[in-house]
């Protein structure tokens, strides 16, 4: 991804209120959420989360209930996870996760927590509808390019976290780049936050594993923190599911 934004120097700007944020840590959280939500899970990925103690090291932020519950349930899931078991048992555990991911985000049939924004924002509840086109235009104007492993609507919640991953990496060294800050604000306020909380609420409600329940809660809390950090009020829109 690239962003064609002009960097502004410290001499031209007051110190950014975002300057105390550890954007490298934020980048890591966005990357975890991207990989958790964009595709079916694999054993190596889950084991990697356990090895890195993701649940234990996840920031507590404002000590919201979503945070403490998310860290608890994800931590409990990862604690009992092990790749060093009988192959049949490991395969069964992975299949259970894949089935949960499928019924939440992919199918067959209507996913319980459709991950594309246009389904929530447009009355017809179609994929690649008007709001998807608006997001693509926003990306085009700002020079955002995403390299996709497979064809996917651009308003998939997992892809939003991919864009945030790259944006936070830049904000680490360009926190006073007001064009980049404004890009982040518009992306969140107008294109992501209006519907993402609903998607994650459905994920938490319908998840059959503590893995996806924990991911949904931690993603919700992270977006709440970003809303606070960037001082945003999400665009007031009607949701159609």
Steps between C-alpha positions, in 0.01 A plus 500: 500500500619853429355832611570815299492745787725799555709492815482818712784602728490560875582868447169546315281315748419486867599174664250231400271363773581159349871535576483288817351199322720200428405459136732202457290318761183617324640372172557158655144483633355601163711233330378228738139600441554513125636145487234374743209637297606485135533124448437156642729417795795261490666317789831685458329837529318409820817348646686820415246704695548270796880509477493881496258508796268727303221491759734569792689779328200671340475860633230560760426849364210652697422181695171461319296183547555400137873506562506295818249246367680474166840443660347245736320285243776519238759423768304197618469375143869542422602345833337170404623513140795283403639396164703229672215248517370209299447608140137393504427711808677800351313462173173484692586818693588685180182380327295629795661844457451495124133413540459790741675740263285380212165538673600844626667658199486290186231237462366272359171678535460847648786579739388595851738799511547609140843671488423743213384849594258557213273223629440707814495843338286453188132418502535219245764337726718409203875448479691759294218752524514881504705536820763258368542721194530805726773327700685404182483862381635613839789255469570609143518868593741418785718262300408190698586175324432158651662181373240228551570127514151439363216711361321671787267802535705795620270567795575167671569572868825307480625729223423808709739366761760445226473867402523601867806277537685691229370839611611449860843395375532838331352694791777360721747723317257759358269574793490869401405422140157659516395364162567148626319569827203634305501191277482283811216707644290485183568130450379421851224757541330469162590160360566254785358593839140555387454126439798311641370496857184328377700241307712424806196485728351235271833317501504491878135397516522214250855372551516136608865516608674718756758583235262706287309623802824638640609649168163675462518651848861616465432647157201687643709640784782599262259694281359670810853602590566635150174694514624658823855559378394670178213685676233369266124475495410230244288617209133462591353253252217250487606138523298243311597198710 
